[in-house]
Amino acid sequence: MAIRHKKLISCLLVVIFLFTMLSGCSSKSEKVSRNSDNNAATKEAEPAKEVKANPLAAKIAGNTTPSDEEKTMVNDTLEDSYLGDVFDTKIPNNYSAYPMDATLDVWMPSNSILASVCDDVNKQRVFTQIEKLTGVKINFIIPPLGEETTNFNLMIASGELPDIIIDAGRYTGGIAAGIADGAYLKLNDIIEKDMPNYSAWRNSDEERRVTSVLDDGSIGAVYGLAPYNEWCWFGMLIKQEALDKTGLAVPETIDEWHDFLLAAKKAGYKEPLNYGSTYGQVFTGCLNGAYGVWDWMYVNKDGKAAWGPSADGAKDYLTMMRQWNSEGLFNKDWATADFNQRMSEAASGDCAAMMDSPDTMWGYWKQDNSIDFVGALNPVLKKGDKPQQTYKNFKSTGTVAAITTQCDNVKAACAFLDFAFTKKGWEIYNYGTYGDVHLINDKGMPYFPEDGLMYNDPDKQPLSNLIWKYRVHSFANIRDEHNSNPLITAKGSYSGKIREYWTANTDDSVTMPPVSFTSEESAREGELGTILSTLRNEYFAKIVMGQLPVSAYDEFLKKAKTQGMDEFVQLWQTALERYNAR
């Protein structure tokens, strides 16, 4: 197989290594049969084979000036003995499926950042390296920006499906509906046989297992699964200069926030709080959470599903927001501003505080404008109460990938997706290429050196863009956000400290877990959810803006009930009960 793998034949060192690694494997003819087998019945997966360490591997950990030979050994082979076991769970490293000679079509939405740093995703550095190591050639099908949903729905309706769909949860009715409709493969048996690394990783932790299976026990997709619960990434941020000018401490209660914003406005910040209802909508519990009012679904103190806008404290929350709005304490375009508008406003002298990610603001505030800032916990009503939030990671991150029923080479699709859950895959997806983008410390942990490409991009792209240029920020893989997000790990950055502080000091027990619905439930939930969301947005915005009195909330709640609120909550309660029973 190594001789047939044309991409590796040019390097004698690699050939020697691969023959060493594959010693003891099945015969060449058996491998050819295995790799060319399409939807035929699969054989039992081969037992995991230990990758024998290359003598050069001992020179990698702690090496800050690797030679070309050492870079080649790391980047062009499956050698991984230089990587440490740095998490509570050991990352699997079964490479018995590779190399494989195959080509796959993969539908994957892009994003504005990826599009800005990579004209052709098929040439993105990480995916190119993975193709070289696995032998699986990927032909990415990228829908036009802004047309992802339409493109996806047309693709599903046409019946012409690629081998793999990334962001497979877009399917109307979710993954379960994709299986029921015959679009997605049920993967239970397939994963056990042909995805040994993913199977081991998801089963090594109960939280990872529960969040990657449907209520009936079906596995319909490959989920991004983290080594830990990622820190909360959205919250209250204050410019240090605003604290200095007002002479006030970081506010903790709603009343203290009111005093701070009034003082900031007096100090010259015309719209002191940049409040956004369209960006990070689910996280705007930053303010309404103080009243026990959440933007959408949450788990109440009795462990039951509840709809946030109908909570008892809603009138008090709306009264507060109406007052703040009348006093000009937040941006006038709060109901419509998009991301770019908010970033522009945040960097201006009109803004004193922001609701956003400290990673993002470290780039826009600190890096671009030398503005220092601090993180504040979500406000509470009474001093000493513990702040709450409706965010918990559940060790589920990134995106979701499904193998379609029209996949011509299921084994190859499994091999490609499974690689992301190997130790080598963890390194490459999170840290990119060795030598120019990352190095390995003496404990076997990858890191971005100060003189590497991540912090010295020749095209002068902002660091917030390089998370997609030199690595892959969101995929169905083992995402190591705390250590591989360069916005967190950059010299001088304190965004990670803020996120860790928020997470450690905020109660997330109200967070609704990632439940799933049946096809019928999903259709009804979507219908009712659209109605209720539209109703909430209309009434809440008009009340806050003073176009309706606060008493109009009673009319809102009555309409919500007549338009299916109780049925909507029951759908979530049923799904929550099934989730808890997984």
Coordinates of C-alpha atoms in Angstrom, one line a residue:
M1 CA 0.0 0.0 0.0
A2 CA 2.8 2.4 0.8
I3 CA 4.2 1.9 -2.8
R4 CA 0.8 2.7 -4.2
H5 CA 0.5 5.8 -2.2
K6 CA 2.0 8.2 -4.7
K7 CA 2.1 11.3 -2.4
L8 CA 4.6 9.6 -0.1
I9 CA 6.8 7.7 -2.6
S10 CA 9.0 10.7 -3.1
C11 CA 10.3 10.7 0.4
L12 CA 12.5 7.7 1.2
L13 CA 12.3 8.4 4.9
V14 CA 8.6 8.3 4.8
V15 CA 8.5 5.0 2.9
I16 CA 10.8 3.4 5.4
F17 CA 8.7 4.6 8.3
L18 CA 5.4 3.5 6.7
F19 CA 6.8 0.0 6.1
T20 CA 7.8 -0.1 9.7
M21 CA 4.5 1.2 10.9
L22 CA 2.5 -1.3 8.9
S23 CA 4.5 -4.4 9.8
G24 CA 2.2 -7.0 11.1
C25 CA -0.8 -5.7 9.1
S26 CA -2.8 -7.9 6.8
S27 CA -1.3 -8.7 3.4
K28 CA -1.1 -6.2 0.5
S29 CA -4.0 -7.9 -1.3
E30 CA -6.2 -7.8 1.8
K31 CA -5.5 -4.1 2.2
V32 CA -6.4 -3.4 -1.5
S33 CA -9.6 -5.3 -1.0
R34 CA -10.3 -3.4 2.2
N35 CA -9.7 0.0 0.7
S36 CA -11.6 -0.5 -2.5
D37 CA -14.6 -2.1 -0.8
N38 CA -17.5 0.3 -1.2
N39 CA -20.9 -0.5 0.4
A40 CA -20.1 -4.2 0.6
A41 CA -20.4 -5.8 4.0
T42 CA -17.5 -4.7 6.2
K43 CA -15.1 -7.0 8.0
E44 CA -14.3 -6.7 11.6
A45 CA -12.0 -3.8 12.3
E46 CA -8.4 -4.7 12.7
P47 CA -7.0 -4.4 16.2
A48 CA -5.3 -1.2 17.0
K49 CA -1.6 -1.3 16.0
E50 CA 1.0 0.5 17.9
V51 CA 2.9 3.1 15.7
K52 CA 6.6 2.3 16.3
A53 CA 8.5 5.4 17.3
N54 CA 10.9 6.8 14.7
P55 CA 14.3 7.5 16.3
L56 CA 13.8 11.1 15.4
A57 CA 10.7 11.4 17.6
A58 CA 12.7 11.8 20.8
K59 CA 14.2 15.0 19.3
I60 CA 10.8 16.7 18.7
A61 CA 9.5 17.4 22.2
G62 CA 11.1 20.6 23.5
N63 CA 12.9 21.3 20.2
T64 CA 12.6 25.0 19.2
T65 CA 14.7 24.7 16.0
P66 CA 13.7 21.5 14.3
S67 CA 15.6 20.4 11.2
D68 CA 14.0 19.9 7.8
E69 CA 14.3 16.2 8.4
E70 CA 12.5 16.4 11.7
K71 CA 9.7 18.6 10.2
T72 CA 9.2 16.0 7.4
M73 CA 9.0 13.2 9.9
V74 CA 6.3 15.0 11.8
N75 CA 4.3 16.5 8.9
D76 CA 4.5 13.7 6.4
T77 CA 4.2 10.5 8.5
L78 CA 1.8 9.1 11.1
E79 CA 4.5 9.2 13.8
D80 CA 3.0 10.6 17.0
S81 CA 5.2 9.3 19.8
Y82 CA 6.4 12.9 20.5
L83 CA 2.9 13.9 21.6
G84 CA 2.0 13.6 25.3
D85 CA -1.1 12.3 26.9
V86 CA -2.2 15.8 28.1
F87 CA -5.9 15.2 28.9
D88 CA -7.7 13.1 31.5
T89 CA -8.7 10.8 28.6
K90 CA -6.0 9.4 26.4
I91 CA -6.6 10.3 22.7
P92 CA -6.7 7.1 20.6
N93 CA -4.1 6.5 17.9
N94 CA -5.3 3.6 15.7
Y95 CA -3.9 4.3 12.2
S96 CA -4.5 0.8 10.7
A97 CA -6.8 2.2 8.0
Y98 CA -4.1 4.4 6.4
P99 CA -3.0 5.0 3.8
M100 CA -6.2 4.6 1.6
D101 CA -6.6 5.5 -2.0
A102 CA -10.1 7.2 -2.3
T103 CA -11.8 10.4 -3.3
L104 CA -14.8 11.8 -1.4
D105 CA -17.3 14.7 -2.1
V106 CA -17.9 16.7 1.0
W107 CA -20.6 19.4 1.3
M108 CA -19.5 22.0 3.8
P109 CA -20.6 25.6 4.5
S110 CA -17.9 28.2 4.6
N111 CA -17.9 31.4 6.6
S112 CA -16.8 35.0 6.0
I113 CA -13.4 34.4 7.8
L114 CA -12.6 31.2 6.0
A115 CA -13.5 32.8 2.7
S116 CA -11.3 35.7 3.4
V117 CA -8.2 33.6 4.0
C118 CA -8.7 30.8 1.6
D119 CA -9.9 31.2 -2.0
D120 CA -10.3 27.5 -2.4
V121 CA -11.1 25.3 0.6
N122 CA -9.7 22.4 -1.3
K123 CA -6.3 24.0 -0.9
Q124 CA -6.6 24.9 2.8
R125 CA -3.4 23.8 4.6
V126 CA -4.9 21.5 7.2
F127 CA -7.1 19.5 4.8
T128 CA -4.2 19.2 2.3
Q129 CA -2.0 17.7 5.0
I130 CA -4.7 15.3 6.1
E131 CA -5.2 14.2 2.5
K132 CA -1.5 13.4 2.3
L133 CA -1.5 11.3 5.5
T134 CA -4.7 9.4 5.0
G135 CA -4.7 9.1 1.2
V136 CA -8.3 10.2 1.1
K137 CA -8.7 13.1 -1.4
I138 CA -11.5 15.5 -0.5
N139 CA -13.5 17.5 -3.0
F140 CA -15.2 20.2 -1.0
I141 CA -18.5 21.5 -2.2
I142 CA -18.9 24.9 -0.7
P143 CA -22.3 26.7 -1.0
P144 CA -22.3 30.5 -1.7
L145 CA -22.0 32.6 1.4
G146 CA -25.4 33.6 2.7
E147 CA -27.1 30.9 0.6
E148 CA -26.2 27.9 2.7
T149 CA -29.7 27.0 3.8
T150 CA -31.2 27.4 0.4
N151 CA -28.4 25.4 -1.2
F152 CA -28.7 22.7 1.4
N153 CA -32.4 22.3 1.0
L154 CA -32.1 22.2 -2.8
M155 CA -29.5 19.6 -2.6
I156 CA -31.6 17.4 -0.3
A157 CA -34.7 17.9 -2.5
S158 CA -32.7 16.9 -5.6
G159 CA -31.9 13.5 -4.2
E160 CA -28.3 14.0 -5.4
L161 CA -26.2 13.8 -2.3
P162 CA -22.4 14.0 -1.7
D163 CA -20.6 11.3 0.4
I164 CA -20.4 13.5 3.5
I165 CA -22.4 16.5 4.7
I166 CA -20.7 18.8 7.3
D167 CA -23.2 20.7 9.5
A168 CA -25.6 17.9 9.0
G169 CA -28.0 19.2 11.7
R170 CA -29.3 21.6 9.1
Y171 CA -31.6 18.8 7.9
T172 CA -35.3 19.7 8.6
G173 CA -36.2 17.7 11.6
G174 CA -32.5 17.1 12.5
I175 CA -30.3 14.1 12.3
A176 CA -33.1 11.7 13.2
A177 CA -35.2 12.9 10.3
G178 CA -32.2 12.6 8.0
I179 CA -32.0 8.9 8.9
A180 CA -35.7 8.3 8.8
D181 CA -35.9 9.9 5.3
G182 CA -33.1 7.8 4.0
A183 CA -30.6 10.6 3.5
Y184 CA -28.2 9.8 6.3
L185 CA -26.7 6.4 7.3
K186 CA -27.3 5.0 10.7
L187 CA -23.8 4.6 11.9
N188 CA -24.0 2.4 15.0
D189 CA -22.5 -0.8 13.5
I190 CA -20.4 1.1 11.0
I191 CA -18.6 3.1 13.7
E192 CA -17.9 0.1 15.8
K193 CA -16.2 -1.6 12.8
D194 CA -14.6 1.3 10.8
M195 CA -14.2 4.2 13.2
P196 CA -12.2 2.8 16.1
N197 CA -10.9 6.2 17.2
Y198 CA -14.2 8.0 17.3
S199 CA -15.8 5.0 19.0
A200 CA -13.2 5.0 21.7
W201 CA -13.2 8.7 22.2
R202 CA -17.0 9.2 22.5
N203 CA -17.4 6.1 24.8
S204 CA -14.5 7.2 27.1
D205 CA -16.8 9.8 28.8
E206 CA -20.5 9.7 29.6
E207 CA -21.1 13.3 28.7
R208 CA -19.5 12.8 25.2
R209 CA -21.5 9.6 24.8
V210 CA -24.9 11.1 25.7
T211 CA -24.5 14.2 23.5
S212 CA -23.6 12.1 20.4
V213 CA -26.5 9.7 20.3
L214 CA -30.1 10.1 19.5
D215 CA -32.9 9.2 22.0
D216 CA -33.5 5.8 20.5
G217 CA -29.9 4.9 20.7
S218 CA -29.2 5.6 17.0
I219 CA -25.9 7.3 16.0
G220 CA -26.7 9.3 12.9
A221 CA -23.6 11.5 12.7
V222 CA -20.1 12.2 13.8
Y223 CA -20.0 15.0 16.4
G224 CA -17.3 17.4 17.4
L225 CA -16.4 16.2 20.9
A226 CA -14.0 18.2 23.2
P227 CA -11.7 16.9 25.9
Y228 CA -13.3 19.1 28.5
N229 CA -16.3 21.5 28.9
E230 CA -15.2 24.7 27.1
W231 CA -15.3 27.9 29.0
C232 CA -18.2 30.2 28.4
W233 CA -17.3 32.6 25.5
F234 CA -19.9 35.4 25.8
G235 CA -20.4 37.9 28.6
M236 CA -20.1 41.4 30.0
L237 CA -16.8 43.3 29.1
I238 CA -15.8 46.8 30.3
K239 CA -13.1 49.1 29.0
Q240 CA -10.6 49.7 31.8
E241 CA -10.4 53.4 30.8
A242 CA -14.2 53.7 31.6
L243 CA -13.6 52.3 35.0
D244 CA -10.8 54.7 35.5
K245 CA -12.8 57.7 34.3
T246 CA -15.8 56.9 36.5
G247 CA -13.7 55.8 39.5
L248 CA -16.1 52.9 40.0
A249 CA -15.4 49.3 40.7
V250 CA -16.6 46.5 38.3
P251 CA -20.4 46.4 38.9
E252 CA -22.0 43.3 40.2
T253 CA -25.7 44.1 40.6
I254 CA -28.2 45.6 38.2
D255 CA -28.3 48.8 40.3
E256 CA -24.5 49.0 40.2
W257 CA -24.5 48.6 36.5
H258 CA -27.1 51.4 36.2
D259 CA -24.9 53.7 38.3
F260 CA -21.8 52.8 36.2
L261 CA -23.5 53.4 32.9
L262 CA -24.9 56.8 34.0
A263 CA -21.4 57.7 35.2
A264 CA -19.9 56.5 32.0
K265 CA -22.3 58.6 30.0
K266 CA -21.5 61.6 32.1
A267 CA -17.8 60.9 31.4
G268 CA -18.4 61.2 27.6
Y269 CA -19.5 57.7 26.5
K270 CA -22.6 58.6 24.5
E271 CA -23.9 55.1 24.3
P272 CA -22.1 53.4 27.1
L273 CA -23.4 49.8 26.7
N274 CA -23.2 48.1 23.4
Y275 CA -26.2 45.8 23.6
G276 CA -27.0 43.4 20.8
S277 CA -30.2 41.4 20.4
T278 CA -29.4 39.8 17.0
Y279 CA -25.8 38.7 17.6
G280 CA -25.3 36.2 20.4
Q281 CA -29.0 36.2 21.1
V282 CA -29.0 33.2 23.3
F283 CA -26.4 34.8 25.5
T284 CA -28.2 38.0 26.3
G285 CA -29.2 36.4 29.5
C286 CA -26.3 38.7 30.6
L287 CA -29.0 41.2 31.7
N288 CA -32.3 39.4 31.7
G289 CA -30.8 36.4 33.6
A290 CA -30.7 38.6 36.7
Y291 CA -34.5 38.4 36.7
G292 CA -34.7 34.7 35.9
V293 CA -35.9 35.6 32.4
W294 CA -34.1 33.8 29.6
D295 CA -34.2 34.4 25.9
W296 CA -35.5 30.9 25.0
M297 CA -35.7 27.5 26.6
Y298 CA -34.1 26.7 29.9
V299 CA -34.4 24.2 32.8
N300 CA -36.2 25.6 35.8
K301 CA -35.5 24.9 39.5
D302 CA -37.8 21.8 39.3
G303 CA -35.8 20.4 36.5
K304 CA -38.5 21.1 34.0
A305 CA -38.4 22.7 30.6
A306 CA -39.6 26.3 30.6
W307 CA -39.8 29.1 28.1
G308 CA -37.8 32.1 29.2
P309 CA -39.9 35.0 27.9
S310 CA -42.9 33.7 30.0
A311 CA -40.9 33.7 33.3
D312 CA -42.3 35.6 36.3
G313 CA -39.7 38.3 36.3
A314 CA -40.3 39.4 32.7
K315 CA -42.2 42.6 33.6
D316 CA -39.4 43.7 35.9
Y317 CA -36.8 43.1 33.3
L318 CA -38.7 45.0 30.6
T319 CA -39.3 47.9 33.0
M320 CA -35.5 48.1 33.7
M321 CA -34.7 47.9 30.0
R322 CA -37.3 50.5 29.1
Q323 CA -35.7 52.9 31.6
W324 CA -32.2 52.3 30.4
N325 CA -33.2 52.8 26.8
S326 CA -35.0 56.1 27.7
E327 CA -31.8 57.2 29.4
G328 CA -29.7 56.5 26.3
L329 CA -27.6 53.9 28.1
F330 CA -27.2 51.6 25.2
N331 CA -26.7 51.9 21.4
K332 CA -29.8 53.1 19.5
D333 CA -29.4 50.4 16.8
W334 CA -29.4 47.5 19.3
A335 CA -32.3 45.8 17.6
T336 CA -30.8 45.7 14.1
A337 CA -27.0 46.1 14.4
D338 CA -25.0 43.3 12.8
F339 CA -21.5 42.1 13.9
N340 CA -19.5 44.6 11.9
Q341 CA -21.6 47.5 13.1
R342 CA -21.2 46.4 16.7
M343 CA -17.4 46.1 16.4
S344 CA -17.2 49.6 14.8
E345 CA -19.3 51.0 17.6
A346 CA -17.3 49.2 20.3
A347 CA -14.0 50.6 19.2
S348 CA -15.4 54.1 19.2
G349 CA -15.3 56.6 22.1
D350 CA -19.0 56.2 22.6
C351 CA -18.8 52.7 24.0
A352 CA -17.7 51.8 27.6
A353 CA -19.0 48.3 27.9
M354 CA -19.7 45.4 25.5
M355 CA -21.6 42.1 25.5
D356 CA -19.4 39.7 23.5
S357 CA -16.5 37.3 23.4
P358 CA -13.3 38.3 25.1
D359 CA -11.4 36.5 22.3
T360 CA -13.1 38.8 19.8
M361 CA -12.6 41.9 21.8
W362 CA -9.0 41.2 22.6
G363 CA -8.5 41.5 18.8
Y364 CA -10.7 44.5 18.2
W365 CA -10.0 46.4 21.4
K366 CA -6.6 45.4 22.7
Q367 CA -4.7 44.4 19.5
D368 CA -6.2 46.9 17.1
N369 CA -6.8 49.9 19.4
S370 CA -4.7 49.3 22.5
I371 CA -7.8 49.3 24.7
D372 CA -7.5 47.2 27.8
F373 CA -10.6 45.6 29.3
V374 CA -11.9 43.4 32.1
G375 CA -14.6 40.8 32.3
A376 CA -17.6 41.3 34.6
L377 CA -19.9 38.5 35.8
N378 CA -23.5 38.6 34.7
P379 CA -25.3 41.0 37.0
V380 CA -27.6 39.9 39.8
L381 CA -30.4 41.6 41.7
K382 CA -29.0 41.1 45.2
K383 CA -25.4 41.5 46.2
G384 CA -23.9 38.1 46.9
D385 CA -26.2 36.1 44.7
K386 CA -24.5 33.8 42.3
P387 CA -24.8 34.9 38.6
Q388 CA -26.5 32.5 36.2
Q389 CA -26.2 31.8 32.5
T390 CA -27.8 29.5 29.9
Y391 CA -24.5 28.2 28.5
K392 CA -22.8 24.9 29.1
N393 CA -20.6 23.2 26.7
F394 CA -21.5 19.5 27.4
K395 CA -18.1 18.6 25.8
S396 CA -19.9 19.0 22.5
T397 CA -18.2 21.4 20.1
G398 CA -17.6 22.2 16.5
T399 CA -20.0 20.8 14.0
V400 CA -21.7 17.5 13.0
A401 CA -20.9 15.3 10.0
A402 CA -23.2 12.8 8.4
I403 CA -22.4 10.1 5.9
T404 CA -25.1 10.0 3.3
T405 CA -26.8 6.9 1.9
Q406 CA -25.4 7.8 -1.5
C407 CA -21.8 7.5 -0.3
D408 CA -19.9 5.2 -2.7
N409 CA -17.1 4.4 -0.3
V410 CA -18.3 4.2 3.3
K411 CA -15.0 2.9 4.5
A412 CA -13.2 5.9 3.1
A413 CA -15.7 8.3 4.6
C414 CA -15.2 6.6 7.9
A415 CA -11.4 6.7 7.6
F416 CA -11.5 10.4 6.8
L417 CA -13.8 11.3 9.7
D418 CA -12.1 9.0 12.1
F419 CA -8.7 10.6 11.6
A420 CA -10.0 13.7 13.3
F421 CA -10.2 11.6 16.5
T422 CA -6.7 10.3 16.5
K423 CA -3.8 11.9 18.4
K424 CA -2.3 13.0 15.0
G425 CA -5.6 14.4 13.9
W426 CA -6.0 16.4 17.1
E427 CA -2.5 17.9 16.5
I428 CA -3.1 18.9 12.9
Y429 CA -6.7 20.1 13.1
N430 CA -6.0 22.3 16.1
Y431 CA -2.4 23.3 15.6
G432 CA -1.7 23.0 11.8
T433 CA 1.7 22.1 10.4
Y434 CA 4.8 21.4 12.6
G435 CA 7.8 23.7 12.4
D436 CA 6.3 26.8 10.8
V437 CA 2.9 27.1 12.6
H438 CA 3.5 25.0 15.8
L439 CA 6.2 23.3 17.9
I440 CA 6.0 20.7 20.7
N441 CA 7.0 21.5 24.3
D442 CA 8.9 19.2 26.6
K443 CA 5.6 17.7 27.8
G444 CA 4.5 16.8 24.4
M445 CA 2.0 19.6 24.0
P446 CA 1.7 21.6 20.8
Y447 CA 2.0 25.4 21.0
F448 CA 2.3 28.4 18.7
P449 CA 5.8 29.9 19.0
E450 CA 6.1 33.7 18.9
D451 CA 8.1 33.7 15.7
G452 CA 5.8 31.2 13.9
L453 CA 3.3 31.9 11.1
M454 CA 0.4 32.1 13.5
Y455 CA 1.8 35.3 15.0
N456 CA 3.7 36.5 11.9
D457 CA 1.4 36.1 9.0
P458 CA 3.1 37.3 5.8
D459 CA -0.3 38.6 4.5
K460 CA -0.8 40.6 7.7
Q461 CA -4.2 39.0 8.3
P462 CA -5.6 39.7 11.8
L463 CA -5.2 36.9 14.3
S464 CA -9.0 36.4 14.4
N465 CA -8.8 35.3 10.8
L466 CA -5.8 33.0 11.2
I467 CA -7.8 30.5 13.3
W468 CA -9.1 29.3 9.9
K469 CA -6.0 30.0 7.8
Y470 CA -3.5 27.8 9.7
R471 CA -5.8 25.5 11.6
V472 CA -9.5 24.5 11.5
H473 CA -11.6 26.3 14.1
S474 CA -14.8 24.3 13.8
F475 CA -15.2 20.7 12.5
A476 CA -16.2 17.2 13.6
N477 CA -13.0 16.7 15.6
I478 CA -11.4 16.8 19.0
R479 CA -11.4 20.6 19.4
D480 CA -8.8 21.8 21.9
E481 CA -10.1 25.4 22.3
H482 CA -8.3 26.3 25.5
N483 CA -4.9 25.5 24.1
S484 CA -5.1 26.0 20.4
N485 CA -7.2 29.2 20.0
P486 CA -4.4 31.7 19.2
L487 CA -6.6 34.6 20.5
I488 CA -6.4 32.9 23.9
T489 CA -2.8 31.8 23.8
A490 CA -1.3 34.9 22.2
K491 CA 1.3 36.7 24.4
G492 CA -0.4 39.2 26.6
S493 CA -3.9 37.9 25.9
Y494 CA -6.1 37.6 29.0
S495 CA -9.3 36.5 27.2
G496 CA -8.9 32.9 28.4
K497 CA -8.6 34.1 32.0
I498 CA -11.9 36.0 31.6
R499 CA -13.7 33.0 30.1
E500 CA -12.4 30.8 32.8
Y501 CA -13.4 33.3 35.5
W502 CA -16.9 33.5 34.0
T503 CA -17.3 29.8 33.9
A504 CA -16.0 29.1 37.4
N505 CA -18.2 31.7 39.0
T506 CA -21.5 31.4 37.2
D507 CA -24.3 28.9 37.7
D508 CA -25.1 27.1 34.5
S509 CA -27.7 24.6 35.9
V510 CA -30.5 26.4 34.0
T511 CA -28.9 25.4 30.6
M512 CA -31.1 23.3 28.4
P513 CA -29.0 20.3 27.2
P514 CA -28.7 19.4 23.5
V515 CA -32.0 17.4 23.3
S516 CA -33.3 16.0 20.1
F517 CA -36.8 15.7 18.5
T518 CA -38.5 13.2 16.4
S519 CA -39.3 14.2 12.8
E520 CA -42.9 15.0 13.7
E521 CA -41.9 16.9 16.9
S522 CA -39.2 18.9 15.0
A523 CA -41.7 20.1 12.4
R524 CA -44.1 21.2 15.0
E525 CA -41.4 22.7 17.2
G526 CA -40.1 24.7 14.3
E527 CA -43.5 26.0 13.4
L528 CA -44.4 27.0 16.9
G529 CA -40.9 28.4 17.6
T530 CA -41.2 30.7 14.6
I531 CA -44.5 32.1 15.8
L532 CA -43.4 32.6 19.4
S533 CA -40.0 34.1 18.4
T534 CA -41.7 36.6 16.2
L535 CA -44.2 37.5 18.9
R536 CA -41.5 37.9 21.5
N537 CA -39.3 40.1 19.3
E538 CA -42.2 42.4 18.4
Y539 CA -43.5 42.9 21.9
F540 CA -40.2 43.0 23.8
A541 CA -38.7 45.5 21.3
K542 CA -41.7 47.8 21.3
I543 CA -41.9 47.8 25.1
V544 CA -38.2 48.5 25.5
M545 CA -38.4 51.3 23.0
G546 CA -41.5 52.9 24.7
Q547 CA -43.8 52.1 21.8
L548 CA -45.9 49.9 24.1
P549 CA -46.5 50.1 27.9
V550 CA -45.0 47.5 30.1
S551 CA -48.5 46.3 30.8
A552 CA -48.6 45.1 27.1
Y553 CA -46.6 42.1 28.4
D554 CA -49.9 40.6 29.7
E555 CA -51.3 40.8 26.2
F556 CA -48.1 39.2 24.9
L557 CA -48.3 36.3 27.3
K558 CA -52.0 35.7 26.5
K559 CA -51.3 35.6 22.8
A560 CA -48.3 33.3 23.4
K561 CA -50.6 30.9 25.1
T562 CA -53.3 31.0 22.4
Q563 CA -50.6 30.5 19.8
G564 CA -49.2 27.3 21.2
M565 CA -46.8 28.2 24.0
D566 CA -47.9 25.3 26.3
E567 CA -47.6 22.8 23.5
F568 CA -44.2 24.2 22.6
V569 CA -42.9 23.8 26.1
Q570 CA -44.3 20.2 26.3
L571 CA -42.4 19.2 23.2
W572 CA -39.2 20.4 24.9
Q573 CA -40.2 18.7 28.2
T574 CA -40.7 15.4 26.4
A575 CA -37.4 15.7 24.6
L576 CA -35.7 16.6 27.9
E577 CA -37.1 13.5 29.6
R578 CA -35.8 11.3 26.7
Y579 CA -32.4 13.0 26.9
N580 CA -32.1 12.4 30.7
A581 CA -32.9 8.7 30.0
R582 CA -30.2 8.2 27.5

